[in-house]
PDB file of C-alpha atoms in Angstrom:
ATOM      1  CA  MET O   1     108.055  78.360  89.276  1.00 63.00           C
ATOM      2  CA  GLN O   2     107.226  81.657  90.973  1.00 69.00           C
ATOM      3  CA  SER O   3     103.859  83.236  90.234  1.00 77.00           C
ATOM      4  CA  GLN O   4     103.667  86.876  89.208  1.00 86.00           C
ATOM      5  CA  LYS O   5     100.918  89.265  90.217  1.00 93.00           C
ATOM      6  CA  LEU O   6      99.014  90.998  87.469  1.00 94.00           C
ATOM      7  CA  SER O   7      99.341  94.753  87.107  1.00 94.00           C
ATOM      8  CA  ALA O   8      96.362  97.062  87.486  1.00 94.00           C
ATOM      9  CA  LEU O   9      96.293  97.483  83.697  1.00 90.00           C
ATOM     10  CA  GLN O  10      96.271  93.736  83.114  1.00 92.00           C
ATOM     11  CA  LEU O  11      93.427  93.282  85.599  1.00 93.00           C
ATOM     12  CA  GLU O  12      91.428  96.054  83.942  1.00 91.00           C
ATOM     13  CA  LEU O  13      91.921  94.475  80.520  1.00 89.00           C
ATOM     14  CA  LEU O  14      90.799  91.115  81.870  1.00 91.00           C
ATOM     15  CA  ASN O  15      87.644  92.810  83.131  1.00 92.00           C
ATOM     16  CA  ILE O  16      87.003  94.188  79.643  1.00 88.00           C
ATOM     17  CA  TYR O  17      87.530  90.767  78.047  1.00 86.00           C
ATOM     18  CA  SER O  18      85.108  89.177  80.516  1.00 89.00           C
ATOM     19  CA  PHE O  19      82.300  91.100  78.797  1.00 88.00           C
ATOM     20  CA  GLN O  20      83.251  89.469  75.480  1.00 91.00           C
ATOM     21  CA  PRO O  21      83.513  92.691  73.462  1.00 91.00           C
ATOM     22  CA  LYS O  22      83.112  92.669  69.702  1.00 94.00           C
ATOM     23  CA  GLU O  23      86.199  92.498  67.526  1.00 94.00           C
ATOM     24  CA  GLU O  24      85.688  96.133  66.443  1.00 96.00           C
ATOM     25  CA  ASP O  25      85.631  97.198  70.103  1.00 93.00           C
ATOM     26  CA  LEU O  26      88.880  95.338  70.779  1.00 92.00           C
ATOM     27  CA  LEU O  27      90.484  97.066  67.816  1.00 95.00           C
ATOM     28  CA  ALA O  28      89.310 100.447  69.114  1.00 96.00           C
ATOM     29  CA  ILE O  29      90.751  99.656  72.560  1.00 93.00           C
ATOM     30  CA  LYS O  30      94.076  98.631  71.018  1.00 93.00           C
ATOM     31  CA  GLN O  31      94.167 101.876  69.036  1.00 97.00           C
ATOM     32  CA  LEU O  32      93.399 103.941  72.147  1.00 96.00           C
ATOM     33  CA  LEU O  33      96.166 102.219  74.089  1.00 95.00           C
ATOM     34  CA  ALA O  34      98.641 102.649  71.234  1.00 97.00           C
ATOM     35  CA  LYS O  35      97.786 106.349  70.931  1.00 98.00           C
ATOM     36  CA  TYR O  36      98.083 106.856  74.690  1.00 97.00           C
ATOM     37  CA  PHE O  37     101.472 105.145  75.019  1.00 97.00           C
ATOM     38  CA  SER O  38     102.762 106.774  71.839  1.00 98.00           C
ATOM     39  CA  GLY O  39     101.872 110.172  73.291  1.00 98.00           C
ATOM     40  CA  LYS O  40     103.706 109.371  76.523  1.00 97.00           C
ATOM     41  CA  LEU O  41     106.758 108.263  74.568  1.00 96.00           C
ATOM     42  CA  GLN O  42     106.738 111.437  72.467  1.00 95.00           C
ATOM     43  CA  LYS O  43     106.548 113.605  75.613  1.00 97.00           C
ATOM     44  CA  ASN O  44     109.457 111.729  77.179  1.00 95.00           C
ATOM     45  CA  ILE O  45     111.513 112.082  74.013  1.00 92.00           C
ATOM     46  CA  GLN O  46     110.831 115.812  73.803  1.00 94.00           C
ATOM     47  CA  LYS O  47     111.706 116.217  77.492  1.00 95.00           C
ATOM     48  CA  ALA O  48     115.014 114.363  77.024  1.00 92.00           C
ATOM     49  CA  ILE O  49     115.845 116.407  73.924  1.00 93.00           C
ATOM     50  CA  LYS O  50     115.244 119.636  75.813  1.00 94.00           C
ATOM     51  CA  GLU O  51     117.095 118.587  78.990  1.00 96.00           C
ATOM     52  CA  LYS O  52     120.120 117.238  77.131  1.00 94.00           C
ATOM     53  CA  ASN O  53     120.196 119.976  74.454  1.00 94.00           C
ATOM     54  CA  ILE O  54     119.960 117.447  71.632  1.00 93.00           C
ATOM     55  CA  THR O  55     119.802 119.065  68.205  1.00 91.00           C
ATOM     56  CA  GLU O  56     118.213 118.009  64.922  1.00 88.00           C
ATOM     57  CA  GLU O  57     121.729 117.394  63.644  1.00 92.00           C
ATOM     58  CA  ASP O  58     122.352 114.988  66.542  1.00 91.00           C
ATOM     59  CA  LEU O  59     119.166 113.088  65.723  1.00 86.00           C
ATOM     60  CA  ASP O  60     119.992 112.933  62.009  1.00 89.00           C
ATOM     61  CA  ARG O  61     123.511 111.712  62.756  1.00 92.00           C
ATOM     62  CA  TRP O  62     122.196 108.962  65.081  1.00 90.00           C
ATOM     63  CA  ILE O  63     119.680 107.805  62.514  1.00 91.00           C
ATOM     64  CA  ASN O  64     122.416 107.430  59.913  1.00 91.00           C
ATOM     65  CA  GLU O  65     124.887 105.605  62.164  1.00 89.00           C
TER      66      GLU O  65
END
């Protein structure tokens, strides 16, 4: 079995866990990460919509397919 190197994010999270944070702190970290990645996704979606001239009608049609 081949070993995989950890990403910088994974290493940083391991550092956080080594301090044994409280459950409320872990929840706050999860929420921050979710908000961050959700924001990135939204920006990428908006960029793709603009670049490909996707309309609201296109989006509605895809949702209902």
